[in-house]
CSV table of C-alpha atoms and ligand atoms in Angstrom, one decimal:
chain,number,residue,atom,x,y,z
A,1,UNK,CA,10.1,0.0,33.0
A,2,UNK,CA,12.2,3.1,33.3
A,3,UNK,CA,15.6,1.3,33.1
A,4,UNK,CA,14.9,-0.9,30.2
A,5,UNK,CA,16.7,-0.2,26.9
A,6,UNK,CA,14.3,1.4,24.3
A,7,UNK,CA,13.8,-1.8,22.3
A,8,UNK,CA,12.5,-3.6,25.4
A,9,UNK,CA,10.6,-0.7,27.0
A,10,UNK,CA,7.4,-1.2,25.2
A,11,UNK,CA,7.5,-5.0,25.0
A,12,UNK,CA,4.6,-6.5,26.9
A,13,UNK,CA,5.9,-9.4,29.0
A,14,UNK,CA,3.7,-12.5,28.3
A,15,UNK,CA,1.9,-13.9,31.2
A,16,UNK,CA,1.6,-10.7,33.1
A,17,UNK,CA,-1.7,-8.9,33.2
A,18,UNK,CA,-1.5,-5.9,30.8
A,19,UNK,CA,-3.7,-2.9,31.1
A,20,UNK,CA,-3.9,-0.5,28.2
A,21,UNK,CA,-4.6,2.5,30.5
A,22,UNK,CA,-1.1,2.1,32.0
A,23,UNK,CA,0.3,3.2,28.6
A,24,UNK,CA,0.4,6.9,27.8
A,25,UNK,CA,0.1,7.3,24.1
A,26,UNK,CA,2.0,10.6,24.3
A,27,UNK,CA,5.0,9.0,26.1
A,28,UNK,CA,8.4,9.6,24.5
A,29,UNK,CA,10.6,7.9,27.1
A,30,UNK,CA,13.9,9.6,27.6
A,31,UNK,CA,13.6,11.6,24.4
A,32,UNK,CA,12.3,15.2,24.4
A,33,UNK,CA,11.7,15.9,20.8
A,34,UNK,CA,12.1,14.8,17.2
A,35,UNK,CA,15.5,16.5,16.9
A,36,UNK,CA,16.9,14.7,19.8
A,37,UNK,CA,15.8,11.3,18.3
A,38,UNK,CA,17.0,12.0,14.8
A,39,UNK,CA,20.6,10.6,15.2
A,40,UNK,CA,19.4,7.4,16.7
A,41,UNK,CA,16.7,6.9,14.1
A,42,UNK,CA,19.1,7.6,11.2
A,43,UNK,CA,21.7,5.2,12.7
A,44,UNK,CA,19.0,2.5,13.0
A,45,UNK,CA,17.7,3.0,9.5
A,46,UNK,CA,21.2,2.6,8.1
A,47,UNK,CA,21.7,-0.5,10.1
A,48,UNK,CA,18.3,-1.9,9.0
A,49,UNK,CA,19.3,-1.5,5.4
A,50,UNK,CA,22.6,-3.4,6.1
A,51,UNK,CA,20.9,-6.1,8.1
A,52,UNK,CA,18.1,-6.7,5.5
A,53,UNK,CA,20.8,-7.4,2.9
A,54,UNK,CA,22.4,-9.8,5.2
A,55,UNK,CA,19.0,-11.5,6.0
A,56,UNK,CA,18.5,-11.9,2.2
A,57,UNK,CA,22.1,-13.2,1.6
A,58,UNK,CA,22.1,-15.7,4.5
A,59,UNK,CA,18.6,-17.0,3.7
A,60,UNK,CA,17.9,-18.7,7.0
A,61,UNK,CA,15.3,-16.4,8.6
A,62,UNK,CA,12.0,-14.8,7.7
A,63,UNK,CA,10.9,-11.8,9.6
A,64,UNK,CA,7.2,-11.0,10.0
A,65,UNK,CA,6.1,-7.5,11.2
A,66,UNK,CA,2.5,-7.2,12.2
A,67,UNK,CA,1.2,-3.7,12.5
A,68,UNK,CA,-2.2,-2.9,14.1
A,69,UNK,CA,-3.7,0.4,15.0
A,70,UNK,CA,-6.9,2.4,15.0
A,71,UNK,CA,-7.5,4.5,11.9
A,72,UNK,CA,-4.8,7.2,11.6
A,73,UNK,CA,-2.7,5.3,14.1
A,74,UNK,CA,0.3,5.5,11.8
A,75,UNK,CA,0.5,2.1,10.1
A,76,UNK,CA,1.3,3.6,6.7
A,77,UNK,CA,3.6,6.2,8.1
A,78,UNK,CA,5.6,3.7,10.0
A,79,UNK,CA,6.1,1.6,6.9
A,80,UNK,CA,7.0,4.6,4.9
A,81,UNK,CA,9.5,6.1,7.3
A,82,UNK,CA,11.1,3.1,8.9
A,83,UNK,CA,11.5,1.0,5.8
A,84,UNK,CA,12.6,3.8,3.5
A,85,UNK,CA,15.8,2.8,1.8
A,86,UNK,CA,15.4,-0.9,2.4
A,87,UNK,CA,15.7,-2.9,-0.8
A,88,UNK,CA,12.1,-3.4,-2.0
A,89,UNK,CA,13.1,-6.8,-3.4
A,90,UNK,CA,13.5,-8.1,0.1
A,91,UNK,CA,10.2,-6.9,1.4
A,92,UNK,CA,6.6,-7.9,1.0
A,93,UNK,CA,4.0,-5.5,2.3
A,94,UNK,CA,0.5,-7.0,2.6
A,95,UNK,CA,-2.6,-4.9,3.6
A,96,UNK,CA,-5.7,-6.6,4.8
A,97,UNK,CA,-9.0,-5.1,3.9
A,98,UNK,CA,-12.6,-6.2,4.4
A,99,UNK,CA,-12.4,-9.9,3.3
A,100,UNK,CA,-13.6,-10.7,-0.2
A,101,UNK,CA,-16.3,-13.3,-0.7
A,102,UNK,CA,-13.6,-15.8,-1.6
A,103,UNK,CA,-11.6,-15.0,1.5
A,104,UNK,CA,-14.8,-15.3,3.7
A,105,UNK,CA,-15.5,-18.7,2.2
A,106,UNK,CA,-12.2,-19.9,3.7
A,107,UNK,CA,-11.0,-20.0,7.3
A,108,UNK,CA,-9.8,-16.5,8.4
A,109,UNK,CA,-6.1,-17.5,8.4
A,110,UNK,CA,-6.1,-18.6,4.8
A,111,UNK,CA,-5.5,-15.2,3.3
A,112,UNK,CA,-2.9,-14.6,6.0
A,113,UNK,CA,-0.8,-17.8,5.7
A,114,UNK,CA,-0.6,-17.3,1.9
A,115,UNK,CA,1.5,-14.1,2.3
A,116,UNK,CA,3.7,-15.1,5.3
A,117,UNK,CA,7.2,-14.2,4.1
A,118,UNK,CA,9.5,-17.0,3.1
A,119,UNK,CA,13.0,-17.2,4.4
A,120,UNK,CA,15.2,-14.2,3.3
A,121,UNK,CA,12.3,-11.9,3.3
A,122,UNK,CA,10.8,-9.3,5.5
A,123,UNK,CA,7.0,-9.4,5.5
A,124,UNK,CA,5.0,-6.4,6.7
A,125,UNK,CA,1.3,-6.8,7.6
A,126,UNK,CA,-0.7,-3.6,7.5
A,127,UNK,CA,-3.5,-5.0,9.6
A,128,UNK,CA,-3.6,-8.7,10.0
A,129,UNK,CA,-5.4,-11.8,11.4
A,130,UNK,CA,-5.9,-9.6,14.5
A,131,UNK,CA,-8.7,-7.8,12.7
A,132,UNK,CA,-10.5,-11.1,13.2
A,133,UNK,CA,-10.6,-10.5,17.0
A,134,UNK,CA,-10.9,-6.7,16.7
A,135,UNK,CA,-13.3,-5.3,14.1
A,136,UNK,CA,-15.0,-8.7,13.9
A,137,UNK,CA,-15.5,-8.8,17.7
A,138,UNK,CA,-16.6,-5.2,18.0
A,139,UNK,CA,-19.2,-5.5,15.2
A,140,UNK,CA,-20.3,-9.0,16.1
A,141,UNK,CA,-19.5,-10.2,12.6
A,142,UNK,CA,-19.3,-13.7,13.9
A,143,UNK,CA,-20.8,-15.1,17.1
A,144,UNK,CA,-18.8,-14.7,20.4
A,145,UNK,CA,-18.1,-18.5,20.6
A,146,UNK,CA,-16.4,-18.2,17.2
A,147,UNK,CA,-14.1,-15.2,17.9
A,148,UNK,CA,-13.3,-16.4,21.4
A,149,UNK,CA,-11.7,-19.5,20.0
A,150,UNK,CA,-9.5,-17.5,17.7
A,151,UNK,CA,-7.0,-16.3,20.4
A,152,UNK,CA,-5.8,-19.8,21.0
A,153,UNK,CA,-5.9,-20.6,17.2
A,154,UNK,CA,-3.8,-17.5,16.5
A,155,UNK,CA,-1.3,-18.6,19.2
A,156,UNK,CA,-1.0,-22.1,17.7
A,157,UNK,CA,-0.6,-20.6,14.2
A,158,UNK,CA,2.1,-18.2,15.3
A,159,UNK,CA,3.9,-21.0,17.2
A,160,UNK,CA,3.8,-23.1,14.0
A,161,UNK,CA,5.3,-20.2,12.0
A,162,UNK,CA,8.1,-19.5,14.6
A,163,UNK,CA,9.0,-23.2,14.7
A,164,UNK,CA,9.4,-23.0,10.9
A,165,UNK,CA,11.8,-20.1,10.6
A,166,UNK,CA,9.6,-17.1,10.9
A,167,UNK,CA,10.3,-14.5,13.6
A,168,UNK,CA,7.2,-12.5,14.5
A,169,UNK,CA,7.0,-9.0,15.9
A,170,UNK,CA,3.7,-7.5,16.7
A,171,UNK,CA,3.2,-3.7,17.1
A,172,UNK,CA,0.1,-2.1,18.4
A,173,UNK,CA,0.5,1.6,17.6
A,174,UNK,CA,-1.4,3.2,20.4
A,175,UNK,CA,-2.8,6.7,19.8
A,176,UNK,CA,-5.2,8.7,22.0
A,177,UNK,CA,-8.7,9.4,21.0
A,178,UNK,CA,-7.9,13.2,20.9
A,179,UNK,CA,-4.9,12.6,18.6
A,180,UNK,CA,-7.1,10.6,16.3
A,181,UNK,CA,-9.5,13.5,16.2
A,182,UNK,CA,-6.7,15.9,15.2
A,183,UNK,CA,-5.5,13.5,12.5
A,184,UNK,CA,-8.9,12.9,11.0
A,185,UNK,CA,-9.5,16.6,11.0
A,186,UNK,CA,-6.2,17.1,9.2
A,187,UNK,CA,-7.3,14.6,6.5
A,188,UNK,CA,-10.6,16.4,6.1
A,189,UNK,CA,-8.8,19.7,5.7
A,190,UNK,CA,-6.5,18.4,3.0
A,191,UNK,CA,-8.0,17.4,-0.3
A,192,UNK,CA,-5.0,15.3,-1.1
A,193,UNK,CA,-5.8,13.2,1.9
A,194,UNK,CA,-9.5,12.7,1.2
A,195,UNK,CA,-8.9,9.4,-0.5
A,196,UNK,CA,-7.8,8.2,3.0
A,197,UNK,CA,-10.9,9.5,4.7
A,198,UNK,CA,-13.9,7.4,5.0
A,199,UNK,CA,-17.0,8.5,6.7
A,200,UNK,CA,-17.3,4.9,8.0
A,201,UNK,CA,-14.2,5.5,10.1
A,202,UNK,CA,-16.3,7.7,12.3
A,203,UNK,CA,-18.4,4.7,13.2
A,204,UNK,CA,-15.3,2.9,14.3
A,205,UNK,CA,-14.2,6.0,16.3
A,206,UNK,CA,-17.6,5.9,18.1
A,207,UNK,CA,-16.7,2.5,19.4
A,208,UNK,CA,-13.4,3.5,20.7
A,209,UNK,CA,-13.8,2.0,24.2
A,210,UNK,CA,-14.9,-1.3,22.7
A,211,UNK,CA,-11.9,-1.3,20.5
A,212,UNK,CA,-9.6,-0.6,23.4
A,213,UNK,CA,-11.1,-3.5,25.3
A,214,UNK,CA,-10.6,-5.7,22.3
A,215,UNK,CA,-7.0,-4.6,21.9
A,216,UNK,CA,-6.3,-5.1,25.5
A,217,UNK,CA,-7.7,-8.7,25.3
A,218,UNK,CA,-5.7,-9.4,22.2
A,219,UNK,CA,-2.5,-8.3,23.8
A,220,UNK,CA,-3.2,-10.3,27.0
A,221,UNK,CA,-4.4,-13.4,25.2
A,222,UNK,CA,-1.9,-13.5,22.3
A,223,UNK,CA,1.2,-12.1,23.8
A,224,UNK,CA,3.4,-15.2,23.8
A,225,UNK,CA,7.1,-15.9,24.3
A,226,UNK,CA,7.3,-16.8,20.6
A,227,UNK,CA,5.3,-13.8,19.3
A,228,UNK,CA,5.3,-10.9,21.7
A,229,UNK,CA,3.4,-7.6,21.5
A,230,UNK,CA,4.9,-4.2,21.6
A,231,UNK,CA,2.4,-1.5,22.6
A,232,UNK,CA,4.0,1.6,21.1
A,233,UNK,CA,3.0,5.1,22.3
A,234,UNK,CA,2.1,6.6,18.9
A,235,UNK,CA,0.8,10.1,19.4
A,236,UNK,CA,4.3,11.3,18.5
A,237,UNK,CA,5.1,9.9,15.1
A,238,UNK,CA,8.9,10.3,15.5
A,239,UNK,CA,8.8,8.3,18.7
A,240,UNK,CA,6.7,5.6,17.1
A,241,UNK,CA,9.3,5.3,14.3
A,242,UNK,CA,12.2,5.4,16.7
A,243,UNK,CA,10.8,2.5,18.8
A,244,UNK,CA,9.9,0.4,15.8
A,245,UNK,CA,13.3,0.9,14.1
A,246,UNK,CA,15.1,0.0,17.4
A,247,UNK,CA,13.1,-3.2,17.8
A,248,UNK,CA,13.7,-4.3,14.2
A,249,UNK,CA,17.5,-3.6,14.4
A,250,UNK,CA,17.9,-5.5,17.8
A,251,UNK,CA,15.8,-8.4,16.5
A,252,UNK,CA,17.8,-8.7,13.4
A,253,UNK,CA,21.1,-8.5,15.4
A,254,UNK,CA,19.9,-11.3,17.6
A,255,UNK,CA,19.9,-13.6,14.5
A,256,UNK,CA,23.7,-13.5,14.5
A,257,UNK,CA,23.7,-13.7,10.7
A,258,UNK,CA,26.8,-14.3,8.5
A,259,UNK,CA,27.3,-13.8,4.8
A,260,UNK,CA,27.5,-17.4,3.4
A,261,UNK,CA,30.7,-18.5,1.8
A,262,UNK,CA,30.8,-19.5,-1.8
A,263,UNK,CA,30.1,-23.2,-2.5
A,264,UNK,CA,33.1,-23.1,-4.8
A,265,UNK,CA,36.8,-22.2,-4.4
A,266,UNK,CA,37.1,-18.7,-5.6
A,267,UNK,CA,40.6,-18.1,-4.5
A,268,UNK,CA,42.1,-18.7,-8.0
A,269,UNK,CA,39.3,-17.2,-10.1
A,270,UNK,CA,40.5,-14.7,-12.6
A,271,UNK,CA,38.0,-12.6,-14.5
A,272,UNK,CA,38.9,-12.8,-18.2
A,273,UNK,CA,39.4,-9.5,-20.1
B,1,LIG,P1,-7.8,0.7,5.6
B,1,LIG,O1,-6.7,0.0,6.4
B,1,LIG,O2,-8.0,2.1,6.0
B,1,LIG,O3,-7.6,0.5,4.2
B,1,LIG,O4,-9.2,-0.1,5.9
B,1,LIG,C1,-9.3,-1.4,5.8
B,1,LIG,C2,-10.6,-1.8,6.5
B,1,LIG,O5,-10.8,-3.2,6.4
B,1,LIG,C3,-10.7,-1.5,8.0
B,1,LIG,O6,-11.9,-0.8,8.3
B,1,LIG,C4,-10.6,-2.8,8.7
B,1,LIG,O7,-11.3,-2.9,9.9
B,1,LIG,C5,-11.3,-3.7,7.6
B,1,LIG,N1,-10.9,-5.1,7.8
B,1,LIG,C6,-9.7,-5.7,7.7
B,1,LIG,N2,-9.8,-7.0,8.0
B,1,LIG,C7,-11.1,-7.3,8.3
B,1,LIG,C8,-11.8,-8.5,8.6
B,1,LIG,N3,-11.1,-9.6,8.8
B,1,LIG,N4,-13.1,-8.4,8.8
B,1,LIG,C9,-13.7,-7.2,8.6
B,1,LIG,N5,-13.1,-6.1,8.3
B,1,LIG,C10,-11.8,-6.1,8.1
B,2,LIG,MG1,-8.6,3.8,6.9
């Protein structure tokens, strides 16, 4: 682990048994503090802005970023900080809430597939189809036989997407239970954050261990060569942002994109006065 470059350090190798307890949510790798990470993050954010424009111009790839975490895990913060400055016209952010009656009447991937980004676009999922093997499993919202089948269904769905031009990155932002307590308390102490606080979140917190088991299974059963998981230590917001930005930049670099040439000969074009 130690020698891997940052963008690979938190990648969970598919096929190898992954244990969540081996990940320290407070880990910051080779970085000591926010100040030390600032230069790298700023460089990556600038590069991300450049690469997103190229992604749009070239029009060959779609990028889907799946973000999962416990409440206060940093899903919103990651989107706000890492995507800041990226052209909003090239991004689609989708947040998945408790399914509506219409959504529930369909298969669970229906609402997901509808908002998978088309080529040129970056799609960001704030929660995702993984809720259907997380909250749904922890609260027995469907029988075990039903959610158990979903891991393989998800793998097939994600394979289908990758074979059709969508690159998928999955991030589990891993915070400690203690850090969640601090963040929930901070929300409680700040009236401008009360809209984000739901007493119901405490019920989820009470099931922490069951959620961790469900996350561990999700990573083990749906970490595939075509749609790998990154388990990002997220107690330190700056490190979480740094890791995500690095992975995004390296992934976009790997596309080897080019600005497309014009379909016409532009060499003799003169713009009239
Ligand atoms: P938030 O992200 O804080 O706005 O909360 C959204 C809520 O919707 C969370 O409590 C999720 O667990 C819940 N949720 C999302 N997807 C599902 C789903 N498929 N089934 C049940 N609850 C869900
Ligand atoms: Mg919430």
